[in-house]
Amino acid sequence: MKDIPSDTDLILICVTDSAVKEIAGKVLNTSAPIVHTSGSLPINVLSDVTDNAGVFYPLQTFTKGIRAAQLEFPVCIEYTNNTVRDLLLHLGNLVSNTVVALNSEKRMHLHVGAVMVNNFTNHLITKVYDYLTAQEIDTDLLLPIIEETLQKIHTAPPSKVQTGPAARGNREIIKKHLALLENDKELHNIYSVFSKSILRYYSANEK
Amino acid sequence: MKDIPSDTDLILICVTDSAVKEIAGKVLNTSAPIVHTSGSLPINVLSDVTDNAGVFYPLQTFTKGIRAAQLEFPVCIEYTNNTVRDLLLHLGNLVSNTVVALNSEKRMHLHVGAVMVNNFTNHLITKVYDYLTAQEIDTDLLLPIIEETLQKIHTAPPSKVQTGPAARGNREIIKKHLALLENDKELHNIYSVFSKSILRYYSANEK
């Protein structure tokens, strides 16, 4: 990649994590900032290659063919100098009202958190839907409680609004539920891990 | 409890599951339907006591001091005869547009599902918030992705919109994340259980 035009303002590398470093190494003869968009790659995979390195990480989940319902989401940026910072701030402000500077380590922690609240929540609901569908129960019945759970987060910290058998320390219901799930090892395991964690969390906090 | 007025239309028992049967046994000398509100108790804890037994189970999570954001939620009913059915339908229609008849077994399955999508999701977010707070990262940054995850369910089945490292089979990122979580055994365990389950789900579905 020798033919980078001399008036290039920014080189944005949007590829899978494992390919970023290699691609960046092939970008030669340019003083334009080189920026990646990964939540989990440190900035130094680029700063090894250029003095003008940056990160532009949009914290949202995108699915091909599905329009995002939330048009507003944060963009996390990182930079090796003020020129790159100003460029990324400008770019970020074009698409978001929340542009925050985060170093590589914090961005990685935030990425783990995002994976858990997004991917794991979605998978949990997938597994529950499959389970109810197998029992011939309309999964739409769960939509209001799913929405309520998420709406509440805007009103109060989640730890303060925890409900359910484990939060109440009701081990009898937990046992009953585990028996119901006996044929689905994964859901059984998920139920068990969460109930133990909730039991521990709320009995510890009571002390 | 001998002094139940003779013009009583309905006796609604709203106590913790383990107390329902005992309370019901003390309600004497009445022909009014006796109804409980539990998701996990079969109707026969009451039908052993009366010919007019019923269940009125509102599928929502309620927290003391927090007003529910979702005012519309399903009510599941069960009954031992048509008189009780008509009464519960009437009562249900006063508070909900979705009143569905479900037998004890299906109601129990639905209750397990509700516990998982509500209590477990809320706990997962609690644990992630605690983790990010310990890293001095603003948890509000996650609000848009949490909302997006939940909004998407109205547009497409959750299994069709799964994203993230495990759905892509990216074991390298999973390893990195597990290393980050090493000091929090519970979150580490949750991450591991979910990633395995997602990996299995999507590699199986590809075949």
Short mmCIF file of C-alpha atoms in Angstrom, two decimals:
data_model
loop_
_atom_site.label_atom_id
_atom_site.label_comp_id
_atom_site.label_asym_id
_atom_site.label_seq_id
_atom_site.Cartn_x
_atom_site.Cartn_y
_atom_site.Cartn_z
CA MET A 1 0.00 0.00 0.00
CA LYS A 2 2.37 2.64 -1.24
CA ASP A 3 -0.12 4.77 -3.11
CA ILE A 4 -1.74 6.59 -0.20
CA PRO A 5 -2.71 10.05 -1.55
CA SER A 6 -0.72 12.84 0.09
CA ASP A 7 -3.88 14.71 1.13
CA THR A 8 -5.26 11.77 3.16
CA ASP A 9 -6.62 13.01 6.53
CA LEU A 10 -7.16 9.71 8.30
CA ILE A 11 -6.65 6.00 7.76
CA LEU A 12 -9.31 4.00 9.57
CA ILE A 13 -8.60 0.29 9.82
CA CYS A 14 -11.88 -1.61 10.26
CA VAL A 15 -10.93 -5.29 10.12
CA THR A 16 -10.95 -8.22 12.51
CA ASP A 17 -8.62 -7.73 15.49
CA SER A 18 -6.02 -10.29 14.45
CA ALA A 19 -5.49 -8.54 11.08
CA VAL A 20 -5.09 -4.95 12.34
CA LYS A 21 -1.36 -5.07 13.03
CA GLU A 22 -0.49 -6.68 9.71
CA ILE A 23 -2.62 -4.25 7.70
CA ALA A 24 -1.15 -1.29 9.60
CA GLY A 25 2.37 -2.52 8.84
CA LYS A 26 1.60 -2.31 5.13
CA VAL A 27 0.53 1.32 5.24
CA LEU A 28 3.69 3.13 4.18
CA ASN A 29 4.73 6.65 3.21
CA THR A 30 2.00 8.58 4.95
CA SER A 31 1.85 10.99 7.84
CA ALA A 32 -1.95 10.58 8.14
CA PRO A 33 -3.10 9.21 11.51
CA ILE A 34 -3.73 5.45 11.52
CA VAL A 35 -6.67 4.50 13.68
CA HIS A 36 -8.35 1.19 14.58
CA THR A 37 -11.89 0.59 15.86
CA SER A 38 -11.40 -2.35 18.19
CA GLY A 39 -12.55 -2.53 21.80
CA SER A 40 -9.91 -5.00 22.83
CA LEU A 41 -6.72 -4.07 20.95
CA PRO A 42 -4.25 -1.75 22.71
CA ILE A 43 -3.19 1.39 20.86
CA ASN A 44 0.39 0.16 20.62
CA VAL A 45 -0.36 -2.29 17.80
CA LEU A 46 -0.45 0.95 15.79
CA SER A 47 1.98 3.16 17.69
CA ASP A 48 4.69 0.61 16.86
CA VAL A 49 4.09 1.57 13.23
CA THR A 50 3.33 5.30 13.33
CA ASP A 51 3.72 8.35 15.57
CA ASN A 52 0.14 9.30 14.68
CA ALA A 53 -1.82 6.39 16.12
CA GLY A 54 -5.36 6.40 17.47
CA VAL A 55 -8.41 4.36 18.43
CA PHE A 56 -12.03 5.14 17.56
CA TYR A 57 -14.24 2.58 19.33
CA PRO A 58 -18.04 2.94 18.99
CA LEU A 59 -19.68 1.18 21.93
CA GLN A 60 -22.66 -0.41 20.25
CA THR A 61 -23.73 -3.74 18.79
CA PHE A 62 -24.40 -3.87 15.06
CA THR A 63 -26.21 -6.64 13.23
CA LYS A 64 -26.20 -6.89 9.45
CA GLY A 65 -29.64 -6.14 8.10
CA ILE A 66 -31.01 -4.81 11.40
CA ARG A 67 -31.24 -1.07 11.88
CA ALA A 68 -30.01 0.02 15.32
CA ALA A 69 -32.87 1.26 17.52
CA GLN A 70 -30.46 3.30 19.64
CA LEU A 71 -29.00 5.90 17.34
CA GLU A 72 -27.08 7.55 20.17
CA PHE A 73 -24.13 5.65 21.68
CA PRO A 74 -20.73 6.54 23.13
CA VAL A 75 -17.53 6.65 21.15
CA CYS A 76 -14.29 5.94 23.05
CA ILE A 77 -11.14 7.47 21.64
CA GLU A 78 -7.42 7.16 22.34
CA TYR A 79 -4.50 8.98 20.67
CA THR A 80 -0.75 9.38 20.72
CA ASN A 81 -0.76 13.17 20.23
CA ASN A 82 -3.02 16.22 20.21
CA THR A 83 -3.39 16.36 16.43
CA VAL A 84 -4.87 12.87 16.40
CA ARG A 85 -6.96 13.75 19.47
CA ASP A 86 -8.50 16.79 17.75
CA LEU A 87 -9.25 14.81 14.60
CA LEU A 88 -10.93 11.98 16.54
CA LEU A 89 -12.88 14.40 18.73
CA HIS A 90 -14.15 16.15 15.61
CA LEU A 91 -15.10 12.86 13.95
CA GLY A 92 -16.66 11.55 17.16
CA ASN A 93 -18.77 14.67 17.65
CA LEU A 94 -20.21 14.20 14.18
CA VAL A 95 -21.78 10.87 15.17
CA SER A 96 -22.20 11.01 18.95
CA ASN A 97 -22.90 13.33 21.88
CA THR A 98 -20.68 11.20 24.10
CA VAL A 99 -17.06 11.08 23.03
CA VAL A 100 -14.80 9.94 25.86
CA ALA A 101 -11.06 9.46 26.06
CA LEU A 102 -10.16 6.05 27.52
CA ASN A 103 -6.78 4.39 27.68
CA SER A 104 -6.24 0.91 26.24
CA GLU A 105 -6.62 -0.88 29.53
CA LYS A 106 -9.90 0.80 30.48
CA ARG A 107 -11.28 0.32 26.98
CA MET A 108 -10.56 -3.40 27.28
CA HIS A 109 -12.42 -3.59 30.61
CA LEU A 110 -15.33 -1.69 29.09
CA HIS A 111 -15.34 -4.09 26.15
CA VAL A 112 -15.58 -7.14 28.46
CA GLY A 113 -18.46 -5.43 30.24
CA ALA A 114 -20.22 -4.69 26.95
CA VAL A 115 -19.82 -8.29 25.80
CA MET A 116 -21.44 -9.49 29.01
CA VAL A 117 -24.40 -7.11 29.13
CA ASN A 118 -25.07 -7.49 25.42
CA ASN A 119 -24.00 -10.91 24.15
CA PHE A 120 -24.71 -12.83 27.34
CA THR A 121 -28.08 -11.19 27.96
CA ASN A 122 -29.08 -11.92 24.38
CA HIS A 123 -27.96 -15.53 24.67
CA LEU A 124 -29.76 -15.98 27.97
CA ILE A 125 -32.97 -14.80 26.33
CA THR A 126 -32.30 -17.07 23.33
CA LYS A 127 -31.96 -20.11 25.61
CA VAL A 128 -35.09 -19.18 27.59
CA TYR A 129 -37.08 -18.66 24.38
CA ASP A 130 -35.97 -22.07 23.08
CA TYR A 131 -36.95 -23.67 26.38
CA LEU A 132 -40.41 -22.08 26.42
CA THR A 133 -40.98 -22.81 22.74
CA ALA A 134 -40.26 -26.48 23.43
CA GLN A 135 -42.95 -26.30 26.15
CA GLU A 136 -45.34 -24.65 23.64
CA ILE A 137 -45.49 -21.41 25.61
CA ASP A 138 -45.73 -18.06 23.79
CA THR A 139 -42.41 -16.27 24.36
CA ASP A 140 -44.05 -12.86 23.78
CA LEU A 141 -45.48 -13.19 27.30
CA LEU A 142 -41.96 -12.35 28.55
CA LEU A 143 -41.58 -9.10 26.62
CA PRO A 144 -43.04 -6.79 29.31
CA ILE A 145 -40.87 -8.22 32.10
CA ILE A 146 -37.76 -7.98 29.89
CA GLU A 147 -38.53 -4.34 29.18
CA GLU A 148 -39.26 -3.60 32.80
CA THR A 149 -35.93 -5.09 33.87
CA LEU A 150 -34.07 -2.84 31.49
CA GLN A 151 -36.11 0.28 32.11
CA LYS A 152 -35.48 0.01 35.83
CA ILE A 153 -31.75 0.46 35.29
CA HIS A 154 -32.45 4.06 34.34
CA THR A 155 -34.21 4.63 37.67
CA ALA A 156 -32.09 2.76 40.20
CA PRO A 157 -28.81 0.81 40.46
CA PRO A 158 -29.52 -2.83 39.43
CA SER A 159 -28.24 -4.17 42.76
CA LYS A 160 -31.01 -2.23 44.54
CA VAL A 161 -33.88 -3.65 42.47
CA GLN A 162 -32.94 -7.33 42.41
CA THR A 163 -35.99 -9.56 42.90
CA GLY A 164 -36.68 -13.29 42.63
CA PRO A 165 -36.17 -16.51 44.58
CA ALA A 166 -32.37 -16.27 44.92
CA ALA A 167 -32.43 -12.66 46.15
CA ARG A 168 -35.05 -13.71 48.72
CA GLY A 169 -32.95 -16.73 49.69
CA ASN A 170 -35.80 -19.08 48.69
CA ARG A 171 -33.85 -22.30 48.17
CA GLU A 172 -37.00 -24.40 47.80
CA ILE A 173 -38.06 -22.67 44.59
CA ILE A 174 -34.49 -22.77 43.29
CA LYS A 175 -34.48 -26.55 43.79
CA LYS A 176 -37.83 -26.89 42.01
CA HIS A 177 -36.58 -24.83 39.09
CA LEU A 178 -33.36 -26.80 38.81
CA ALA A 179 -35.42 -30.00 38.68
CA LEU A 180 -37.49 -28.55 35.80
CA LEU A 181 -34.32 -27.74 33.88
CA GLU A 182 -32.74 -31.13 34.35
CA ASN A 183 -33.04 -32.03 30.66
CA ASP A 184 -31.24 -28.90 29.48
CA LYS A 185 -27.76 -29.12 30.95
CA GLU A 186 -26.67 -25.68 29.79
CA LEU A 187 -29.70 -23.85 31.10
CA HIS A 188 -29.43 -25.89 34.30
CA ASN A 189 -25.82 -24.79 34.65
CA ILE A 190 -26.67 -21.13 33.94
CA TYR A 191 -29.50 -21.28 36.49
CA SER A 192 -27.22 -22.81 39.09
CA VAL A 193 -24.31 -20.40 38.57
CA PHE A 194 -26.57 -17.33 38.75
CA SER A 195 -28.57 -18.50 41.74
CA LYS A 196 -25.40 -19.19 43.71
CA SER A 197 -23.99 -15.81 42.75
CA ILE A 198 -27.22 -13.98 43.68
CA LEU A 199 -27.58 -15.88 46.96
CA ARG A 200 -24.01 -14.98 47.87
CA TYR A 201 -24.34 -11.36 46.76
CA TYR A 202 -27.44 -10.61 48.82
CA SER A 203 -26.65 -12.66 51.89
CA ALA A 204 -23.21 -10.98 52.01
CA ASN A 205 -24.75 -7.52 51.62
CA GLU A 206 -27.22 -8.15 54.44
CA LYS A 207 -24.47 -8.68 56.96
CA MET B 1 -60.85 -17.53 59.93
CA LYS B 2 -64.49 -18.36 60.45
CA ASP B 3 -65.88 -14.88 59.97
CA ILE B 4 -65.73 -14.63 56.18
CA PRO B 5 -68.72 -12.42 55.20
CA SER B 6 -71.33 -14.33 53.22
CA ASP B 7 -71.26 -11.83 50.34
CA THR B 8 -67.49 -12.32 49.69
CA ASP B 9 -66.82 -12.62 45.93
CA LEU B 10 -63.23 -13.74 45.97
CA ILE B 11 -60.49 -14.64 48.43
CA LEU B 12 -57.08 -13.73 47.04
CA ILE B 13 -54.15 -15.22 48.96
CA CYS B 14 -51.05 -13.08 48.42
CA VAL B 15 -48.40 -14.57 50.68
CA THR B 16 -45.09 -16.36 50.24
CA ASP B 17 -45.45 -19.71 48.44
CA SER B 18 -44.73 -21.89 51.44
CA ALA B 19 -47.57 -20.29 53.44
CA VAL B 20 -50.33 -20.51 50.80
CA LYS B 21 -51.53 -24.02 51.62
CA GLU B 22 -51.68 -23.42 55.36
CA ILE B 23 -53.56 -20.12 54.99
CA ALA B 24 -55.98 -21.69 52.52
CA GLY B 25 -56.68 -24.51 54.97
CA LYS B 26 -57.80 -21.97 57.54
CA VAL B 27 -60.39 -20.37 55.28
CA LEU B 28 -63.59 -22.11 56.34
CA ASN B 29 -67.31 -21.77 55.71
CA THR B 30 -67.21 -19.95 52.42
CA SER B 31 -68.18 -20.77 48.87
CA ALA B 32 -66.17 -17.82 47.50
CA PRO B 33 -63.37 -18.84 45.12
CA ILE B 34 -59.94 -19.10 46.76
CA VAL B 35 -57.17 -17.91 44.47
CA HIS B 36 -53.39 -17.64 44.83
CA THR B 37 -50.98 -15.43 42.86
CA SER B 38 -47.90 -17.63 42.66
CA GLY B 39 -46.04 -18.52 39.49
CA SER B 40 -44.67 -21.75 40.83
CA LEU B 41 -47.41 -23.29 42.98
CA PRO B 42 -49.78 -25.76 41.30
CA ILE B 43 -53.49 -25.08 41.56
CA ASN B 44 -54.04 -28.21 43.60
CA VAL B 45 -52.63 -26.67 46.80
CA LEU B 46 -56.03 -24.93 46.74
CA SER B 47 -58.24 -27.47 44.99
CA ASP B 48 -57.50 -29.87 47.86
CA VAL B 49 -59.30 -27.33 50.06
CA THR B 50 -62.11 -25.96 47.87
CA ASP B 51 -64.06 -26.79 44.71
CA ASN B 52 -63.69 -23.14 43.67
CA ALA B 53 -59.93 -22.81 43.29
CA GLY B 54 -58.02 -20.52 40.99
CA VAL B 55 -54.71 -18.85 40.18
CA PHE B 56 -54.16 -15.23 39.20
CA TYR B 57 -50.48 -14.78 38.28
CA PRO B 58 -49.33 -11.35 37.07
CA LEU B 59 -46.15 -11.80 35.03
CA GLN B 60 -44.17 -8.79 36.12
CA THR B 61 -41.43 -7.85 38.56
CA PHE B 62 -42.33 -5.45 41.35
CA THR B 63 -39.90 -3.59 43.56
CA LYS B 64 -41.02 -1.77 46.67
CA GLY B 65 -40.69 1.96 46.19
CA ILE B 66 -40.08 1.74 42.42
CA ARG B 67 -42.98 2.47 40.10
CA ALA B 68 -43.21 -0.08 37.26
CA ALA B 69 -42.31 1.50 33.90
CA GLN B 70 -44.27 -1.14 32.01
CA LEU B 71 -47.87 -0.70 33.04
CA GLU B 72 -49.07 -3.39 30.65
CA PHE B 73 -48.16 -7.02 31.44
CA PRO B 74 -49.81 -10.43 31.02
CA VAL B 75 -51.91 -12.10 33.68
CA CYS B 76 -51.99 -15.90 33.65
CA ILE B 77 -55.07 -17.54 35.11
CA GLU B 78 -56.11 -21.08 36.03
CA TYR B 79 -59.42 -22.31 37.48
CA THR B 80 -61.28 -25.40 38.55
CA ASN B 81 -64.64 -24.37 37.05
CA ASN B 82 -66.28 -21.84 34.74
CA THR B 83 -67.56 -19.60 37.54
CA VAL B 84 -64.01 -19.06 38.79
CA ARG B 85 -62.82 -18.67 35.19
CA ASP B 86 -65.36 -15.90 34.48
CA LEU B 87 -64.48 -14.09 37.69
CA LEU B 88 -60.71 -14.23 37.00
CA LEU B 89 -61.20 -13.21 33.36
CA HIS B 90 -63.22 -10.22 34.50
CA LEU B 91 -60.65 -9.25 37.13
CA GLY B 92 -57.77 -9.82 34.69
CA ASN B 93 -59.36 -7.65 32.00
CA LEU B 94 -59.58 -4.79 34.49
CA VAL B 95 -55.78 -4.67 34.81
CA SER B 96 -54.42 -6.17 31.58
CA ASN B 97 -55.07 -6.58 27.87
CA THR B 98 -53.43 -9.99 27.95
CA VAL B 99 -55.18 -12.52 30.15
CA VAL B 100 -54.18 -16.07 29.26
CA ALA B 101 -55.25 -19.41 30.66
CA LEU B 102 -52.24 -21.60 31.51
CA ASN B 103 -52.19 -24.87 33.40
CA SER B 104 -49.98 -25.31 36.47
CA GLU B 105 -47.17 -27.02 34.60
CA LYS B 106 -46.91 -24.38 31.87
CA ARG B 107 -47.14 -21.57 34.41
CA MET B 108 -44.21 -23.10 36.27
CA HIS B 109 -42.13 -23.24 33.08
CA LEU B 110 -43.04 -19.64 32.32
CA HIS B 111 -42.04 -18.65 35.85
CA VAL B 112 -38.58 -20.23 35.45
CA GLY B 113 -38.20 -18.35 32.17
CA ALA B 114 -39.24 -15.09 33.80
CA VAL B 115 -36.76 -15.58 36.65
CA MET B 116 -33.98 -16.08 34.16
CA VAL B 117 -34.71 -13.16 31.82
CA ASN B 118 -35.40 -10.80 34.71
CA ASN B 119 -33.42 -11.77 37.82
CA PHE B 120 -30.39 -13.18 36.00
CA THR B 121 -30.16 -10.32 33.51
CA ASN B 122 -30.38 -7.84 36.36
CA HIS B 123 -27.70 -9.67 38.34
CA LEU B 124 -25.43 -9.91 35.32
CA ILE B 125 -25.67 -6.15 34.89
CA THR B 126 -25.08 -5.68 38.66
CA LYS B 127 -21.87 -7.73 38.49
CA VAL B 128 -20.66 -5.91 35.37
CA TYR B 129 -21.40 -2.52 36.97
CA ASP B 130 -19.45 -3.52 40.09
CA TYR B 131 -16.55 -4.67 37.92
CA LEU B 132 -16.43 -1.45 35.90
CA THR B 133 -16.86 0.71 38.99
CA ALA B 134 -13.83 -1.00 40.52
CA GLN B 135 -11.91 -0.05 37.34
CA GLU B 136 -13.19 3.54 37.67
CA ILE B 137 -15.18 3.36 34.44
CA ASP B 138 -18.53 5.17 34.12
CA THR B 139 -21.23 2.46 33.92
CA ASP B 140 -23.59 4.83 32.10
CA LEU B 141 -21.50 4.19 28.99
CA LEU B 142 -23.23 0.78 28.80
CA LEU B 143 -26.81 2.10 28.82
CA PRO B 144 -27.17 2.45 25.03
CA ILE B 145 -25.90 -1.07 24.30
CA ILE B 146 -28.14 -2.52 27.01
CA GLU B 147 -31.14 -0.77 25.49
CA GLU B 148 -30.21 -1.80 21.98
CA THR B 149 -29.94 -5.46 23.05
CA LEU B 150 -33.41 -5.40 24.47
CA GLN B 151 -35.01 -3.32 21.73
CA LYS B 152 -33.76 -5.75 19.11
CA ILE B 153 -35.89 -8.51 20.59
CA HIS B 154 -38.95 -6.71 19.27
CA THR B 155 -37.51 -6.78 15.75
CA ALA B 156 -35.93 -10.21 15.42
CA PRO B 157 -35.57 -13.48 17.35
CA PRO B 158 -32.59 -13.14 19.74
CA SER B 159 -30.83 -16.16 18.22
CA LYS B 160 -30.69 -14.32 14.87
CA VAL B 161 -29.03 -11.18 16.21
CA GLN B 162 -26.34 -12.70 18.44
CA THR B 163 -23.04 -10.85 18.10
CA GLY B 164 -19.70 -10.90 19.94
CA PRO B 165 -16.54 -12.98 20.20
CA ALA B 166 -18.19 -16.28 21.14
CA ALA B 167 -20.78 -16.11 18.32
CA ARG B 168 -17.91 -15.42 15.89
CA GLY B 169 -15.90 -18.28 17.38
CA ASN B 170 -13.09 -15.87 18.36
CA ARG B 171 -11.39 -17.91 21.07
CA GLU B 172 -8.44 -15.52 21.31
CA ILE B 173 -10.58 -12.65 22.62
CA ILE B 174 -12.42 -15.03 24.95
CA LYS B 175 -9.07 -16.06 26.45
CA LYS B 176 -8.01 -12.42 26.85
CA HIS B 177 -11.29 -11.59 28.58
CA LEU B 178 -11.06 -14.57 30.91
CA ALA B 179 -7.56 -13.43 31.90
CA LEU B 180 -8.93 -9.95 32.73
CA LEU B 181 -11.60 -11.49 34.95
CA GLU B 182 -9.25 -13.76 36.84
CA ASN B 183 -9.64 -11.84 40.10
CA ASP B 184 -13.43 -12.10 40.08
CA LYS B 185 -14.17 -15.81 40.25
CA GLU B 186 -17.91 -15.45 39.83
CA LEU B 187 -17.76 -13.18 36.81
CA HIS B 188 -15.04 -15.43 35.39
CA ASN B 189 -17.33 -18.41 35.82
CA ILE B 190 -20.30 -16.58 34.26
CA TYR B 191 -18.12 -15.51 31.33
CA SER B 192 -16.88 -19.04 30.84
CA VAL B 193 -20.30 -20.74 31.05
CA PHE B 194 -21.86 -18.28 28.58
CA SER B 195 -19.01 -18.35 26.11
CA LYS B 196 -19.07 -22.14 25.98
CA SER B 197 -22.82 -22.14 25.55
CA ILE B 198 -22.70 -19.52 22.77
CA LEU B 199 -19.80 -21.25 21.00
CA ARG B 200 -21.73 -24.52 21.07
CA TYR B 201 -25.02 -22.93 20.00
CA TYR B 202 -23.65 -21.20 16.93
CA SER B 203 -21.17 -23.83 15.80
CA ALA B 204 -23.99 -26.40 16.04
CA ASN B 205 -26.39 -24.18 14.09
CA GLU B 206 -23.84 -23.66 11.31
CA LYS B 207 -23.74 -27.35 10.52
#
